[in-house]
Amino acid sequence: SPADAQAAVNRTMAAAVERVKAEPEIRAATGSYSVYQRRDRDNRPVDWVAEQDLRLTSKDPAALLELAGSLQEMGLNLTGRGWQVDDETRRKVQDELTIAAIATLRHRAEAIAESIDMQVANIDTLRVGAAMEGPRPMMAMRADAAAGAPPPTALPDLETVQSHVEAEIVLSPD
């Protein structure tokens, strides 16, 4: 019944949330919740399914993978994973990129000015931008009927961090 399916997923999710709370370096957030009736090929009702998502983030990949394995043993399915730079590191790299981009911009402006027998008088307008920041989920788990499994194996991938610099430069005669 829908009530039985919901009760089962609610129990599983409550236990999973309690398990996650034991890991201070891992942040968890619950996501979508759905209940639906599964049907066979002849469109006859088979059973009811209830699902809820749990998103996990951490700066500690090993602890996250271990927790994911523990949650799989409790009956949760791993529905997705990804590796992304945390906000603090992203901002630091963007700051470094911005300083380097401004130095490159100044060098280029001076080279252009010199090529036309002028000099850089000043930078009139400077606009600096960066890529959007926001939550970076690393793993998504779903509570539903799943068999236990060993912890997942995952390696981080490369991620692009960007910074954008644009300027209006005033040139004057040499």
Coordinates of C-alpha atoms in Angstrom, one line a residue:
S1 CA 0.0 0.0 0.0
P2 CA 1.1 3.6 -0.3
A3 CA 1.1 3.9 3.4
D4 CA 3.4 0.9 3.8
A5 CA 5.8 2.2 1.2
Q6 CA 6.0 5.6 2.8
A7 CA 6.5 4.1 6.3
A8 CA 9.4 2.0 5.0
V9 CA 11.1 4.9 3.2
N10 CA 10.5 7.2 6.2
R11 CA 12.1 4.7 8.6
T12 CA 15.1 4.1 6.2
M13 CA 15.6 7.9 5.7
A14 CA 15.4 8.6 9.5
A15 CA 18.0 6.0 10.2
A16 CA 20.2 7.3 7.4
V17 CA 19.9 10.9 8.7
E18 CA 20.9 9.7 12.2
R19 CA 23.9 7.9 10.7
V20 CA 25.0 11.0 8.8
K21 CA 24.8 13.1 11.9
A22 CA 27.6 11.0 13.4
E23 CA 29.9 12.4 10.7
P24 CA 30.6 16.1 11.5
E25 CA 32.7 16.6 8.3
I26 CA 29.8 15.6 6.1
R27 CA 26.9 17.8 5.3
A28 CA 23.6 16.3 4.4
A29 CA 20.3 17.7 2.9
T30 CA 17.2 15.8 2.0
G31 CA 15.7 16.3 -1.4
S32 CA 12.7 15.2 -3.4
Y33 CA 10.1 12.8 -2.1
S34 CA 7.8 10.8 -4.2
V35 CA 5.3 7.9 -4.0
Y36 CA 4.0 6.1 -7.1
Q37 CA 2.4 2.9 -8.1
R38 CA 4.6 0.6 -10.2
R39 CA 2.9 -1.3 -13.0
D40 CA 3.8 -4.4 -15.1
R41 CA 4.0 -4.6 -18.9
D42 CA 0.2 -5.0 -19.1
N43 CA -0.3 -1.9 -17.0
R44 CA -1.5 -3.9 -14.0
P45 CA -0.6 -2.5 -10.6
V46 CA 2.4 -4.4 -9.1
D47 CA 3.3 -2.5 -5.9
W48 CA 3.8 1.0 -4.4
V49 CA 7.2 2.7 -4.3
A50 CA 8.2 5.6 -2.1
E51 CA 11.5 7.4 -2.6
Q52 CA 13.4 10.3 -1.0
D53 CA 16.7 11.8 -1.9
L54 CA 19.6 12.5 0.4
R55 CA 22.5 14.7 -0.8
L56 CA 25.9 14.5 0.9
T57 CA 28.8 17.0 0.6
S58 CA 32.2 16.9 2.2
K59 CA 35.8 18.0 1.9
D60 CA 36.9 14.6 3.0
P61 CA 36.3 12.2 0.0
A62 CA 37.4 9.1 2.0
A63 CA 34.9 9.7 4.8
L64 CA 32.2 10.4 2.2
L65 CA 32.9 7.2 0.3
E66 CA 32.9 5.2 3.6
L67 CA 29.6 6.8 4.6
A68 CA 28.1 6.1 1.2
G69 CA 29.0 2.4 1.7
S70 CA 27.5 2.4 5.1
L71 CA 24.3 3.9 3.7
Q72 CA 24.2 1.4 0.9
E73 CA 24.3 -1.4 3.6
M74 CA 21.3 0.3 5.2
G75 CA 19.4 -0.1 1.9
L76 CA 20.0 3.3 0.2
N77 CA 20.9 3.4 -3.5
L78 CA 23.7 5.6 -4.7
T79 CA 22.1 7.6 -7.6
G80 CA 24.9 9.9 -8.5
R81 CA 28.3 11.3 -7.5
G82 CA 30.6 14.1 -8.5
W83 CA 33.6 15.9 -7.4
Q84 CA 33.8 19.7 -7.3
V85 CA 36.1 22.2 -5.8
D86 CA 34.7 23.7 -2.5
D87 CA 33.8 27.4 -2.4
E88 CA 36.9 28.4 -0.3
T89 CA 39.4 26.8 -2.7
R90 CA 37.4 28.1 -5.8
R91 CA 37.5 31.7 -4.5
K92 CA 41.3 31.4 -3.7
V93 CA 42.1 30.1 -7.2
Q94 CA 39.8 32.7 -8.8
D95 CA 41.6 35.5 -6.9
E96 CA 45.0 34.1 -8.1
L97 CA 43.7 33.9 -11.7
T98 CA 42.3 37.4 -11.5
I99 CA 45.6 38.9 -10.4
A100 CA 47.4 37.0 -13.2
A101 CA 44.8 38.1 -15.7
I102 CA 45.2 41.8 -14.7
A103 CA 49.0 41.5 -15.0
T104 CA 48.5 39.9 -18.5
L105 CA 46.1 42.6 -19.5
R106 CA 48.5 45.4 -18.3
H107 CA 51.4 43.7 -20.2
R108 CA 49.3 43.4 -23.4
A109 CA 48.1 47.0 -23.1
E110 CA 51.7 48.2 -22.8
A111 CA 52.8 46.2 -25.8
I112 CA 49.9 47.5 -27.9
A113 CA 50.6 51.1 -26.7
E114 CA 54.3 50.7 -27.5
S115 CA 53.6 49.3 -31.0
I116 CA 51.8 52.6 -31.9
D117 CA 54.2 54.9 -30.1
M118 CA 51.9 55.6 -27.2
Q119 CA 51.9 54.7 -23.5
V120 CA 49.3 53.5 -21.0
A121 CA 47.9 56.5 -19.2
N122 CA 45.6 54.6 -16.9
I123 CA 43.0 51.9 -16.7
D124 CA 39.7 53.7 -17.0
T125 CA 37.3 50.9 -16.2
L126 CA 38.1 47.4 -14.8
R127 CA 35.5 44.7 -14.6
V128 CA 36.2 41.4 -12.8
G129 CA 33.9 38.5 -12.9
A130 CA 34.0 34.8 -11.9
A131 CA 32.0 31.6 -12.5
M132 CA 28.9 31.0 -10.5
E133 CA 29.3 29.5 -7.1
G134 CA 26.9 27.4 -5.1
P135 CA 26.3 24.1 -3.4
R136 CA 28.5 21.3 -4.7
P137 CA 26.8 18.0 -4.0
M138 CA 29.2 15.1 -4.1
M139 CA 26.9 12.2 -3.7
A140 CA 23.2 11.6 -3.9
M141 CA 21.6 8.7 -2.2
R142 CA 18.0 7.5 -2.6
A143 CA 16.1 5.6 0.1
D144 CA 14.1 2.8 -1.4
A145 CA 14.3 -1.0 -1.5
A146 CA 17.9 -1.8 -2.3
A147 CA 20.3 -4.6 -1.4
G148 CA 23.5 -3.9 0.6
A149 CA 26.6 -3.2 -1.4
P150 CA 30.3 -2.6 -0.8
P151 CA 31.4 1.1 -0.5
P152 CA 31.7 2.8 -3.9
T153 CA 35.1 3.6 -5.5
A154 CA 35.6 7.0 -7.0
L155 CA 38.5 9.2 -8.0
P156 CA 38.2 13.0 -8.3
D157 CA 38.3 14.5 -11.8
L158 CA 39.7 17.8 -13.0
E159 CA 37.5 20.9 -12.7
T160 CA 37.8 24.2 -14.5
V161 CA 37.9 27.3 -12.4
Q162 CA 37.5 30.6 -14.3
S163 CA 38.0 34.3 -13.8
H164 CA 37.1 37.1 -16.2
V165 CA 38.8 40.4 -16.5
E166 CA 37.8 43.2 -18.9
A167 CA 39.2 46.7 -19.0
E168 CA 39.1 50.0 -20.8
I169 CA 42.6 51.4 -21.1
V170 CA 43.4 55.0 -21.8
L171 CA 46.5 55.6 -24.0
S172 CA 48.4 58.9 -24.3
P173 CA 51.1 60.0 -26.7
D174 CA 54.6 58.9 -25.8

